[in-house]
Amino acid sequence: MSAHKTLKLIGFVSIAISLSFGALFASAQEKFGFGKPAHPDEIARYNSDIHTDGSGLPDGSGDVALGAEIYEYQCALCHGEELEGVPEMGANSLHEGRRDIKKLPYASSLFDFIRRAMPLTDPGTLSNDETYGLVAFLLNETGVIKDDNLTLDAKSLAAIKMPNRQNFIIDPASRFTAEDLQ
Amino acid sequence: MKSNQTGNPTRRHFMKAGMATSAALLSSSALAQETTLEPSRGPGKTVMEMGYYGERSEYVKDARMKGNRGTGLIGGSLTPLQHGHGIVTPSGLHFEVHHSGVPDIDPSEHKLLIHGLVGEEKVFTMEDLMRFPTVNRFHFLECAGNGMGEWMSPRGQTVQQTHGLTSCSQWTGVPLKVILNELGVRGDAKWVLAEGDDGARMTRSIPMWKAMDDAILAFAQNGEFLRPEQGFPLRLLVPGFEGNMNVKWLHRLEVGDKPWWTHHEVTEYADPRPDDKIRAFSFIMEGRSVITSPSAGMTLNGPGFYEISGLAWSGAGTIKKVEVSMDNGNTWHDANLEAPVLPKCHTRFTLPWTWDGKETTLMSRSTDDTGYVQPTYEGMYKLQGPIGLMHNNAIQNWHIAQTGEITNVRS
């Protein structure tokens, strides 16, 4: 191979290398820019989740009496008149086992899930007041807070300390400790 | 030798009746000199008649079966592992578990919202998402409740009932870290809430280290778009983590500093222990194996050669070894691991075996590359006790009677 050709080849290779490096560099540094900025209204429409400190809890309130009324016609068919559960409807007892309300670590989960996913055949239709009422009813009924006049709102629900909280231990394989999660 | 029996009515009758003509041909050397060959089947169906999305043979009937629990809106169906081959589960046989049925979602209207502790809060259409660089990964997906009915005593009649809540696919999608890096993750972000767009708007908290490791926003499975029951058009895939965390119909990710302790995290998917403690955030599906053939519900057809074949998998890594015992756990033999052997993926193992016709028990035991050895039921009880439900990964015993009949037993 002549020196001229060799030089040409080296030149070509180095241009090719710098081009490909350039492309890699660009992809590593620059943004793709796909998607649109989320409008706050759009976030608010979907951001229904309740954090364990109670943030996300909406306005409104409900008491045990309201909850009992809602429970009777929205929940009892599957969960049973006495919260005993109707297995053929897919619902286990709320007094014992894995669905035992006394065992929940946070009341926020209860509000979040009822408002999000219940009733099974028409999820997401309970009002905030009705959901507060149901949480009050369930906590009273299961003896977590024995108070027939219990009324819950964002502030009072966030203040509830569930009695079983300290019994939750964190699987080390999750790479978190209990302290990380406080 | 008389050369011609062309008019032999018996033979014509045989052919017309469509009976086993090979037997007829063997019956006489004179017949072997017949000039008439077994006719071909003639033309089959046309391409147009076959249709443009291929169906399996009408003679193949393998199907999922409904699990014991639930109404069908909540609950799911099990994969027929006993009829499976290789490591990939056909998409139509992949197990399913739902919390409010299977939604019908138009992909042109589907969006993924990402918000919370990120630099930019954004909404992505499917078209947007599919423009990002993709990965293709083979991973198993296993429900944490796979084998829940087996904790106290052996109950499943077949491996479909004992182990059918695991399946394996090639998943295609965008690494979640690519998109999180694109948006910028704040220093205090430790968790991501994944929410599905099913009726239950199911939510799970995913640790940020997993989101930035190998989590995938998957839109395809086994070379085609996800099936509706697998989350069409978008699901989260967190390889090796319990199935419930692989949120289907994914439409929202919220980045936060703490876990949400969602309903599923504090009820079904938390593991009560004998000491009243409850193990939470037990994400990883640990190493497990099972012999899929021969397995319960089958009957061996007399002494002789059988290939033992099964599946092993580990949510913590790659299968390094599978040992098989054909004598009730007295001696163990290393099985062949069929390539490919991939991390967080079903691995097919085989072992040739000659059955002597005597009563015995078959079992398999996996070891992964973290050194984790699949436990016995006794070993597993030490962690969760006999009250456990989720994360059953104990060694499975298949009893073989002298009749060849195979049953699910606990030795």
Coordinates of C-alpha atoms in Angstrom, one line a residue:
Chain A
M1 CA 0.0 0.0 0.0
S2 CA 1.4 3.4 -1.0
A3 CA 2.1 6.1 1.7
H4 CA -0.5 8.2 0.0
K5 CA -3.2 5.6 0.2
T6 CA -2.3 4.8 3.8
L7 CA -2.6 8.4 4.8
K8 CA -5.9 8.6 3.0
L9 CA -7.1 5.5 4.9
I10 CA -5.9 6.8 8.3
G11 CA -7.7 10.1 7.5
F12 CA -10.9 8.3 6.6
V13 CA -10.7 6.0 9.7
S14 CA -10.1 9.0 12.0
I15 CA -13.0 10.9 10.5
A16 CA -15.2 7.8 10.9
I17 CA -14.1 7.4 14.5
S18 CA -14.7 11.0 15.4
L19 CA -18.1 11.0 13.7
S20 CA -19.2 7.9 15.7
F21 CA -17.8 9.3 18.9
G22 CA -19.6 12.5 18.1
A23 CA -22.9 10.7 17.7
L24 CA -22.3 8.7 21.0
F25 CA -21.4 11.9 22.8
A26 CA -24.5 13.6 21.6
S27 CA -26.8 10.8 22.7
A28 CA -25.2 10.7 26.1
Q29 CA -25.3 14.4 26.8
E30 CA -28.4 15.8 25.0
K31 CA -32.0 15.2 25.9
F32 CA -34.2 13.3 23.6
G33 CA -36.9 15.9 24.2
F34 CA -39.8 13.5 23.7
G35 CA -43.1 14.0 25.5
K36 CA -44.9 17.2 26.7
P37 CA -44.6 19.1 29.9
A38 CA -47.3 17.9 32.3
H39 CA -49.8 20.6 33.1
P40 CA -50.5 21.0 36.9
D41 CA -54.2 20.3 36.2
E42 CA -53.4 17.1 34.5
I43 CA -51.2 16.0 37.4
A44 CA -54.0 16.9 39.9
R45 CA -56.6 14.9 37.9
Y46 CA -54.6 11.7 38.4
N47 CA -52.6 12.3 41.5
S48 CA -55.0 10.7 44.0
D49 CA -52.5 8.8 46.2
I50 CA -52.3 9.4 49.9
H51 CA -48.8 9.5 51.5
T52 CA -48.3 7.9 54.9
D53 CA -47.9 11.4 56.5
G54 CA -51.4 12.2 55.3
S55 CA -50.4 14.4 52.4
G56 CA -52.8 14.0 49.5
L57 CA -55.8 13.7 51.8
P58 CA -58.6 15.8 50.4
D59 CA -61.0 18.2 52.0
G60 CA -64.2 16.9 53.5
S61 CA -65.1 14.7 56.4
G62 CA -67.3 11.8 57.4
D63 CA -68.4 10.0 60.6
V64 CA -69.2 6.5 61.7
A65 CA -72.9 6.9 61.0
L66 CA -72.3 8.0 57.4
G67 CA -69.8 5.1 57.0
A68 CA -72.2 2.6 58.4
E69 CA -74.9 3.7 55.9
I70 CA -72.5 3.5 52.9
Y71 CA -71.1 0.2 54.1
E72 CA -74.6 -1.3 54.2
Y73 CA -75.4 -0.7 50.6
Q74 CA -72.0 -0.5 48.9
C75 CA -69.8 -3.0 50.7
A76 CA -71.8 -5.6 52.7
L77 CA -72.7 -7.7 49.8
C78 CA -69.1 -8.8 49.4
H79 CA -67.5 -8.0 52.8
G80 CA -70.4 -9.3 54.8
E81 CA -72.7 -7.7 57.4
E82 CA -70.2 -8.2 60.1
L83 CA -67.1 -7.6 58.0
E84 CA -66.7 -11.4 58.0
G85 CA -66.1 -11.5 54.2
V86 CA -67.9 -13.5 51.6
P87 CA -65.3 -15.7 49.9
E88 CA -67.4 -16.5 46.9
M89 CA -67.5 -12.8 46.2
G90 CA -63.7 -12.6 46.5
A91 CA -63.6 -10.8 49.8
N92 CA -61.9 -12.1 53.0
S93 CA -62.6 -11.1 56.5
L94 CA -61.6 -7.6 57.6
H95 CA -61.3 -8.9 61.2
E96 CA -58.5 -11.4 60.8
G97 CA -55.8 -12.6 58.4
R98 CA -54.2 -10.5 55.7
R99 CA -57.1 -8.1 55.4
D100 CA -57.4 -7.5 59.2
I101 CA -57.9 -3.8 59.5
K102 CA -56.3 -3.7 63.0
K103 CA -53.0 -5.0 61.4
L104 CA -52.6 -2.2 58.9
P105 CA -49.5 0.0 59.5
Y106 CA -51.2 3.2 58.3
A107 CA -54.7 4.5 58.0
S108 CA -53.7 6.4 54.9
S109 CA -53.6 3.0 52.9
L110 CA -57.2 2.4 53.9
F111 CA -58.5 5.7 52.7
D112 CA -56.3 5.5 49.5
F113 CA -57.5 2.1 48.5
I114 CA -61.2 2.5 49.3
R115 CA -61.4 5.7 47.3
R116 CA -59.3 4.3 44.5
A117 CA -60.6 0.7 44.0
M118 CA -63.9 0.3 45.8
P119 CA -66.7 -0.7 45.3
L120 CA -65.4 -3.5 43.0
T121 CA -68.1 -3.1 40.4
D122 CA -67.9 0.7 40.3
P123 CA -64.5 1.8 41.6
G124 CA -63.7 5.4 42.1
T125 CA -67.2 6.6 42.7
L126 CA -67.2 7.2 46.4
S127 CA -67.1 10.8 47.5
N128 CA -64.4 12.1 49.8
D129 CA -67.0 12.4 52.6
E130 CA -68.2 8.9 52.1
T131 CA -64.6 7.6 52.1
Y132 CA -63.8 9.4 55.4
G133 CA -67.0 8.0 56.8
L134 CA -66.1 4.4 55.7
V135 CA -62.6 4.7 57.3
A136 CA -64.2 6.0 60.5
F137 CA -66.8 3.1 60.5
L138 CA -64.1 0.4 59.8
L139 CA -61.7 1.7 62.5
N140 CA -64.6 1.8 65.0
E141 CA -66.0 -1.5 64.0
T142 CA -62.6 -3.3 64.3
G143 CA -61.8 -1.7 67.6
V144 CA -58.8 0.4 66.5
I145 CA -60.6 3.5 67.6
K146 CA -63.6 2.6 69.8
D147 CA -65.8 5.7 69.3
D148 CA -69.2 5.5 67.8
N149 CA -69.1 9.3 67.1
L150 CA -65.7 9.2 65.4
T151 CA -65.5 11.8 62.6
L152 CA -62.5 11.9 60.3
D153 CA -61.0 14.6 58.1
A154 CA -57.6 15.1 56.6
K155 CA -56.0 16.3 59.8
S156 CA -57.5 13.7 62.2
L157 CA -56.9 10.8 59.8
A158 CA -53.2 11.8 59.3
A159 CA -52.8 11.8 63.1
I160 CA -53.9 8.2 63.6
K161 CA -51.2 5.9 64.8
M162 CA -52.1 2.4 63.9
P163 CA -51.3 -0.1 66.7
N164 CA -49.5 -2.7 64.6
R165 CA -47.1 -0.3 62.9
Q166 CA -44.0 -1.4 64.8
N167 CA -44.6 -5.1 63.9
F168 CA -43.8 -4.4 60.2
I169 CA -40.2 -5.4 59.6
I170 CA -38.4 -4.7 56.4
D171 CA -37.0 -7.5 54.2
P172 CA -33.2 -6.9 54.1
A173 CA -33.2 -7.9 50.4
S174 CA -35.2 -4.7 49.7
R175 CA -32.0 -2.8 50.7
F176 CA -34.0 -0.6 53.1
T177 CA -34.1 -0.7 56.8
A178 CA -37.0 0.3 59.1
E179 CA -35.1 3.6 59.8
D180 CA -35.1 4.5 56.0
L181 CA -38.8 4.2 56.0
Q182 CA -39.8 6.3 59.0
Chain B
M1 CA -45.7 -65.1 -7.6
K2 CA -49.0 -63.7 -8.7
S3 CA -48.3 -60.2 -9.4
N4 CA -51.7 -58.6 -9.4
Q5 CA -54.5 -58.4 -7.0
T6 CA -55.7 -55.1 -8.3
G7 CA -59.3 -56.0 -7.7
N8 CA -58.8 -57.1 -4.1
P9 CA -61.9 -55.8 -2.5
T10 CA -60.4 -56.2 1.0
R11 CA -57.6 -53.8 0.3
R12 CA -59.8 -51.3 -1.5
H13 CA -62.1 -51.4 1.5
F14 CA -59.2 -50.7 3.8
M15 CA -58.2 -47.7 1.9
K16 CA -61.7 -46.3 1.6
A17 CA -62.2 -46.8 5.2
G18 CA -59.1 -44.8 5.8
M19 CA -57.7 -47.5 8.1
A20 CA -54.0 -48.2 8.8
T21 CA -52.8 -49.0 5.3
S22 CA -49.3 -49.5 6.5
A23 CA -50.4 -52.5 8.4
A24 CA -52.1 -53.8 5.3
L25 CA -49.0 -53.3 3.2
L26 CA -46.9 -55.2 5.6
S27 CA -49.2 -58.1 5.7
S28 CA -48.2 -59.6 2.3
S29 CA -45.2 -59.3 0.1
A30 CA -47.5 -59.6 -2.8
L31 CA -49.2 -56.4 -1.7
A32 CA -45.8 -54.7 -1.5
Q33 CA -45.5 -55.0 -5.2
E34 CA -48.6 -53.0 -5.7
T35 CA -48.0 -50.0 -7.9
T36 CA -50.4 -47.9 -6.0
L37 CA -48.6 -45.6 -3.4
E38 CA -50.3 -44.3 -0.4
P39 CA -52.0 -41.2 -1.9
S40 CA -50.9 -37.8 -0.5
R41 CA -53.4 -35.7 1.4
G42 CA -54.0 -33.5 -1.6
P43 CA -54.1 -29.8 -1.3
G44 CA -54.5 -28.2 2.1
K45 CA -55.9 -24.9 3.1
T46 CA -54.9 -21.8 1.2
V47 CA -53.0 -18.9 2.8
M48 CA -56.2 -17.0 2.7
E49 CA -58.1 -19.7 4.5
M50 CA -55.4 -20.0 7.1
G51 CA -55.8 -16.3 7.9
Y52 CA -53.1 -13.8 8.6
Y53 CA -52.6 -14.3 12.3
G54 CA -51.6 -17.9 12.7
E55 CA -53.5 -20.2 15.0
R56 CA -52.1 -23.3 16.6
S57 CA -53.3 -26.8 15.5
E58 CA -56.8 -27.7 16.4
Y59 CA -55.3 -30.8 18.0
V60 CA -53.4 -28.8 20.6
K61 CA -55.6 -28.0 23.5
D62 CA -53.2 -26.7 26.2
A63 CA -54.8 -23.8 28.0
R64 CA -54.7 -21.7 31.1
M65 CA -57.0 -22.6 33.9
K66 CA -58.7 -20.3 36.5
G67 CA -57.1 -20.1 39.9
N68 CA -59.0 -21.2 42.9
R69 CA -59.4 -17.8 44.4
G70 CA -61.4 -14.8 43.2
T71 CA -64.3 -14.0 41.1
G72 CA -62.5 -13.5 37.8
L73 CA -62.5 -9.8 38.2
I74 CA -60.1 -10.3 41.0
G75 CA -57.9 -13.3 40.6
G76 CA -56.3 -15.0 37.6
S77 CA -55.4 -18.0 35.6
L78 CA -52.5 -20.5 35.6
T79 CA -49.9 -21.5 32.9
P80 CA -49.9 -25.2 31.8
L81 CA -46.2 -25.7 32.6
Q82 CA -46.6 -29.5 32.2
H83 CA -47.0 -29.1 28.4
G84 CA -44.4 -26.3 28.0
H85 CA -41.1 -26.6 26.1
G86 CA -38.0 -24.5 26.3
I87 CA -38.1 -21.4 28.4
V88 CA -40.5 -19.1 26.6
T89 CA -44.2 -19.1 27.6
P90 CA -46.5 -18.5 24.6
S91 CA -48.1 -15.1 25.2
G92 CA -51.6 -16.7 25.2
L93 CA -50.6 -19.1 28.0
H94 CA -48.9 -16.5 30.2
F95 CA -50.5 -16.6 33.6
E96 CA -52.6 -13.6 34.6
V97 CA -53.7 -11.9 37.8
H98 CA -56.0 -9.0 37.9
H99 CA -57.5 -6.7 40.5
S100 CA -60.4 -5.2 38.5
G101 CA -60.5 -7.2 35.3
V102 CA -58.7 -6.5 32.0
P103 CA -59.3 -3.0 30.7
D104 CA -59.8 -2.1 27.0
I105 CA -57.3 0.6 26.3
D106 CA -56.8 2.4 22.9
P107 CA -53.0 2.9 22.6
S108 CA -53.5 6.1 20.6
E109 CA -55.1 7.6 23.7
H110 CA -52.8 6.0 26.3
K111 CA -50.4 8.3 28.2
L112 CA -47.8 7.9 30.8
L113 CA -47.5 10.8 33.4
I114 CA -44.3 11.1 35.3
H115 CA -44.3 13.6 38.2
G116 CA -43.0 14.2 41.7
L117 CA -39.4 14.6 42.6
V118 CA -38.1 15.0 39.1
G119 CA -36.6 18.0 37.2
E120 CA -39.3 18.0 34.6
E121 CA -42.8 16.6 35.0
K122 CA -43.9 15.2 31.7
V123 CA -46.6 13.3 29.8
F124 CA -45.7 10.7 27.2
T125 CA -47.8 9.2 24.5
M126 CA -47.0 5.6 23.3
E127 CA -45.5 7.1 20.2
D128 CA -43.2 9.3 22.4
L129 CA -42.2 6.4 24.5
M130 CA -41.4 4.1 21.6
R131 CA -39.0 6.7 20.2
F132 CA -36.6 6.1 23.1
P133 CA -33.8 3.5 22.8
T134 CA -35.1 0.1 23.7
V135 CA -33.9 -3.2 25.2
N136 CA -35.0 -6.8 24.7
R137 CA -34.7 -9.0 27.7
F138 CA -35.8 -12.5 28.5
H139 CA -37.3 -12.5 32.1
F140 CA -39.6 -14.7 34.1
L141 CA -42.5 -13.2 35.8
E142 CA -43.9 -14.9 38.9
C143 CA -46.8 -14.1 41.2
A144 CA -45.7 -13.9 44.8
G145 CA -48.6 -16.2 45.5
N146 CA -47.4 -19.0 43.2
G147 CA -48.0 -22.2 45.2
M148 CA -49.8 -20.4 48.0
G149 CA -52.3 -23.4 48.2
E150 CA -49.3 -25.7 48.9
W151 CA -48.1 -24.1 52.2
M152 CA -49.9 -26.4 54.6
S153 CA -50.2 -29.6 52.5
P154 CA -49.9 -30.7 48.9
R155 CA -53.2 -29.9 47.2
G156 CA -52.5 -29.2 43.5
Q157 CA -53.3 -32.0 41.1
T158 CA -50.8 -30.9 38.5
V159 CA -47.8 -28.6 38.2
Q160 CA -50.2 -26.1 36.6
Q161 CA -52.0 -25.8 39.9
T162 CA -48.8 -26.0 42.1
H163 CA -46.5 -23.7 40.0
G164 CA -48.6 -22.2 37.2
L165 CA -48.2 -18.6 38.3
T166 CA -44.8 -18.3 36.7
S167 CA -44.2 -17.6 33.0
C168 CA -41.3 -16.3 30.9
S169 CA -41.2 -14.0 27.9
Q170 CA -38.9 -11.8 25.9
W171 CA -39.9 -8.3 26.8
T172 CA -39.2 -5.2 24.7
G173 CA -39.3 -1.7 26.1
V174 CA -37.5 1.4 27.3
P175 CA -35.2 1.2 30.3
L176 CA -36.9 3.2 33.0
K177 CA -33.6 4.8 33.9
V178 CA -33.3 6.3 30.4
I179 CA -36.5 8.2 31.0
L180 CA -35.8 9.1 34.6
N181 CA -32.3 10.4 33.6
E182 CA -34.0 12.4 30.8
L183 CA -36.3 14.1 33.4
G184 CA -33.7 14.4 36.1
V185 CA -34.2 12.7 39.5
R186 CA -33.9 14.8 42.6
G187 CA -31.4 13.8 45.3
D188 CA -34.0 13.0 47.8
A189 CA -35.9 10.6 45.5
K190 CA -35.9 7.1 46.9
W191 CA -39.1 5.5 45.6
V192 CA -41.4 5.5 42.5
L193 CA -45.1 4.8 42.8
A194 CA -46.4 2.9 39.7
E195 CA -50.1 3.1 39.0
G196 CA -52.1 1.1 36.5
D197 CA -55.0 2.3 34.5
D198 CA -57.3 -0.6 35.3
G199 CA -60.5 -0.1 37.3
A200 CA -58.6 -0.6 40.6
R201 CA -55.9 1.9 39.6
M202 CA -53.5 -0.5 41.2
T203 CA -50.4 1.0 42.9
R204 CA -47.1 -0.3 44.1
S205 CA -44.0 1.4 45.5
I206 CA -40.8 0.6 43.6
P207 CA -37.4 1.4 45.1
M208 CA -35.4 3.9 43.1
W209 CA -32.4 1.6 43.0
K210 CA -34.5 -0.9 41.0
A211 CA -36.0 1.8 38.8
M212 CA -32.4 2.9 37.9
D213 CA -31.1 -0.7 37.6
D214 CA -33.0 -3.0 35.2
A215 CA -36.6 -1.8 35.3
I216 CA -38.2 -1.6 31.8
L217 CA -41.3 0.2 30.5
A218 CA -42.4 -2.7 28.3
F219 CA -44.7 -2.5 25.3
A220 CA -43.9 -5.8 23.6
Q221 CA -43.8 -9.4 24.6
N222 CA -42.4 -12.3 22.5
G223 CA -42.1 -10.1 19.4
E224 CA -45.5 -8.5 19.4
F225 CA -47.4 -5.9 21.4
L226 CA -48.4 -6.9 24.9
R227 CA -51.6 -9.0 25.2
P228 CA -54.4 -7.1 26.9
E229 CA -54.2 -9.3 30.0
Q230 CA -50.5 -8.5 30.2
G231 CA -51.0 -4.8 30.4
F232 CA -51.5 -3.5 26.8
P233 CA -50.3 -1.1 25.8
L234 CA -47.7 -0.5 28.6
R235 CA -46.5 -2.3 31.7
L236 CA -43.7 -1.9 34.2
L237 CA -41.3 -4.8 34.3
V238 CA -39.1 -5.1 37.4
P239 CA -37.2 -8.3 36.7
G240 CA -37.0 -10.8 39.5
F241 CA -39.5 -8.9 41.7
E242 CA -42.8 -10.3 42.7
G243 CA -45.4 -10.2 39.8
N244 CA -47.7 -7.7 41.5
M245 CA -45.0 -5.0 41.3
N246 CA -44.9 -5.3 37.5
V247 CA -47.8 -2.9 37.2
K248 CA -49.9 -3.4 34.1
W249 CA -51.7 -0.8 32.0
L250 CA -49.1 1.6 33.4
H251 CA -50.2 5.3 33.2
R252 CA -48.5 7.1 36.0
L253 CA -45.2 7.2 37.9
E254 CA -44.8 9.4 40.9
V255 CA -41.3 9.9 42.2
G256 CA -41.1 10.3 46.0
D257 CA -38.9 10.1 49.0
K258 CA -40.8 7.3 50.9
P259 CA -42.8 4.2 50.1
W260 CA -46.6 4.7 50.0
W261 CA -47.4 1.4 51.9
T262 CA -50.2 0.9 49.4
H263 CA -53.0 -1.6 50.0
H264 CA -51.3 -4.5 48.3
E265 CA -48.0 -3.7 50.2
V266 CA -49.7 -4.0 53.6
T267 CA -52.1 -6.8 52.9
E268 CA -51.6 -9.8 50.6
Y269 CA -48.0 -9.0 49.7
A270 CA -46.7 -8.5 53.3
D271 CA -45.7 -11.8 54.9
P272 CA -46.9 -12.6 58.4
R273 CA -44.4 -14.5 60.5
P274 CA -45.0 -16.8 63.5
D275 CA -43.8 -14.2 65.9
D276 CA -46.6 -11.6 65.0
K277 CA -44.1 -9.7 62.9
I278 CA -45.0 -9.0 59.3
R279 CA -42.2 -8.9 56.7
A280 CA -42.8 -6.0 54.3
F281 CA -41.2 -5.2 51.0
S282 CA -40.2 -8.8 50.3
F283 CA -39.7 -8.0 46.6
I284 CA -37.4 -10.7 45.3
M285 CA -38.7 -14.0 44.0
E286 CA -35.9 -16.3 45.3
G287 CA -34.5 -19.3 43.6
R288 CA -36.9 -22.1 42.7
S289 CA -37.2 -25.1 40.4
V290 CA -39.7 -27.7 39.6
I291 CA -39.8 -30.8 37.4
T292 CA -42.5 -30.2 34.8
S293 CA -42.3 -33.6 33.1
P294 CA -42.9 -36.2 34.5
S295 CA -45.1 -34.4 37.0
A296 CA -48.3 -34.9 38.9
G297 CA -51.3 -35.9 36.9
M298 CA -49.2 -37.9 34.4
T299 CA -48.8 -41.7 34.3
L300 CA -45.5 -43.3 33.3
N301 CA -46.1 -46.0 30.6
G302 CA -44.1 -48.7 32.3
P303 CA -40.4 -49.0 33.1
G304 CA -37.8 -47.6 30.7
F305 CA -36.3 -44.4 29.5
Y306 CA -37.8 -41.0 30.4
E307 CA -36.3 -37.6 30.1
I308 CA -36.7 -35.5 33.3
S309 CA -37.4 -31.9 32.3
G310 CA -38.1 -28.9 34.3
L311 CA -37.7 -25.2 34.9
A312 CA -35.5 -23.3 37.4
W313 CA -35.4 -19.5 38.0
S314 CA -34.1 -16.9 40.4
G315 CA -35.2 -13.3 40.9
A316 CA -31.8 -12.6 42.5
G317 CA -29.6 -13.7 39.6
T318 CA -28.7 -16.6 37.3
I319 CA -29.3 -20.3 37.9
K320 CA -25.9 -22.0 38.4
K321 CA -27.0 -25.5 39.2
V322 CA -30.0 -27.7 39.3
E323 CA -29.8 -31.1 41.1
V324 CA -32.4 -33.8 40.6
S325 CA -33.1 -36.7 42.9
M326 CA -34.8 -39.8 41.6
D327 CA -34.8 -41.6 44.9
N328 CA -36.7 -39.4 47.3
G329 CA -33.7 -37.1 48.1
N330 CA -31.2 -39.8 49.0
T331 CA -28.9 -39.0 46.1
W332 CA -28.7 -36.0 43.9
H333 CA -27.5 -35.6 40.3
D334 CA -26.6 -32.5 38.4
A335 CA -29.1 -31.8 35.6
N336 CA -28.1 -30.4 32.2
L337 CA -28.8 -26.7 32.0
E338 CA -30.0 -26.0 28.5
A339 CA -28.7 -22.8 26.9
P340 CA -29.5 -20.0 27.1
V341 CA -29.0 -19.6 30.9
L342 CA -30.0 -16.0 31.6
P343 CA -30.3 -13.8 34.7
K344 CA -33.8 -13.6 36.2
C345 CA -35.1 -16.0 33.5
H346 CA -36.5 -19.4 33.3
T347 CA -33.8 -22.0 32.7
R348 CA -34.7 -25.3 31.2
F349 CA -33.0 -28.3 32.8
T350 CA -33.0 -32.0 31.7
L351 CA -31.7 -35.3 32.9
P352 CA -32.0 -38.7 31.3
W353 CA -33.5 -41.3 33.6
T354 CA -34.4 -45.0 33.3
W355 CA -37.3 -45.9 35.6
D356 CA -37.0 -49.4 37.1
G357 CA -40.7 -49.6 37.7
K358 CA -40.4 -49.2 41.5
E359 CA -42.1 -46.7 43.7
T360 CA -40.0 -43.6 44.1
T361 CA -40.1 -39.8 44.5
L362 CA -38.6 -37.2 42.1
M363 CA -37.5 -33.7 43.2
S364 CA -35.3 -30.9 42.0
R365 CA -33.2 -28.2 43.8
S366 CA -31.8 -25.1 42.3
T367 CA -28.8 -23.0 43.3
D368 CA -28.3 -19.5 41.9
D369 CA -25.1 -17.4 41.4
T370 CA -25.6 -15.7 44.8
G371 CA -25.2 -19.1 46.4
Y372 CA -28.9 -19.3 47.4
V373 CA -30.1 -22.9 47.6
Q374 CA -33.8 -23.7 47.1
P375 CA -35.1 -24.7 50.6
T376 CA -37.2 -27.6 51.7
Y377 CA -40.6 -26.9 53.2
E378 CA -39.0 -27.3 56.6
G379 CA -36.4 -24.7 55.7
M380 CA -39.0 -22.3 54.4
Y381 CA -41.1 -22.7 57.6
K382 CA -38.2 -21.2 59.6
L383 CA -38.8 -17.9 57.8
Q384 CA -42.6 -17.6 57.6
G385 CA -43.9 -20.6 59.4
P386 CA -46.7 -22.8 58.2
I387 CA -48.9 -19.6 58.2
G388 CA -47.2 -18.3 55.1
L389 CA -48.9 -17.7 51.8
M390 CA -46.5 -15.8 49.5
H391 CA -43.0 -16.6 48.4
N392 CA -43.4 -20.3 48.5
N393 CA -40.2 -21.6 46.7
A394 CA -39.8 -24.9 48.5
I395 CA -38.6 -28.1 46.8
Q396 CA -41.5 -30.0 45.1
N397 CA -41.9 -33.8 45.4
W398 CA -43.5 -35.9 42.8
H399 CA -44.4 -39.4 44.0
I400 CA -44.3 -42.2 41.4
A401 CA -46.4 -45.3 42.2
Q402 CA -45.6 -48.7 40.8
T403 CA -48.5 -48.2 38.5
G404 CA -46.6 -45.2 37.1
E405 CA -49.2 -42.8 38.5
I406 CA -47.6 -39.5 39.6
T407 CA -49.0 -37.5 42.5
N408 CA -48.1 -34.3 44.5
V409 CA -46.7 -35.3 47.9
R410 CA -44.8 -33.9 50.8
S411 CA -42.2 -36.4 51.9

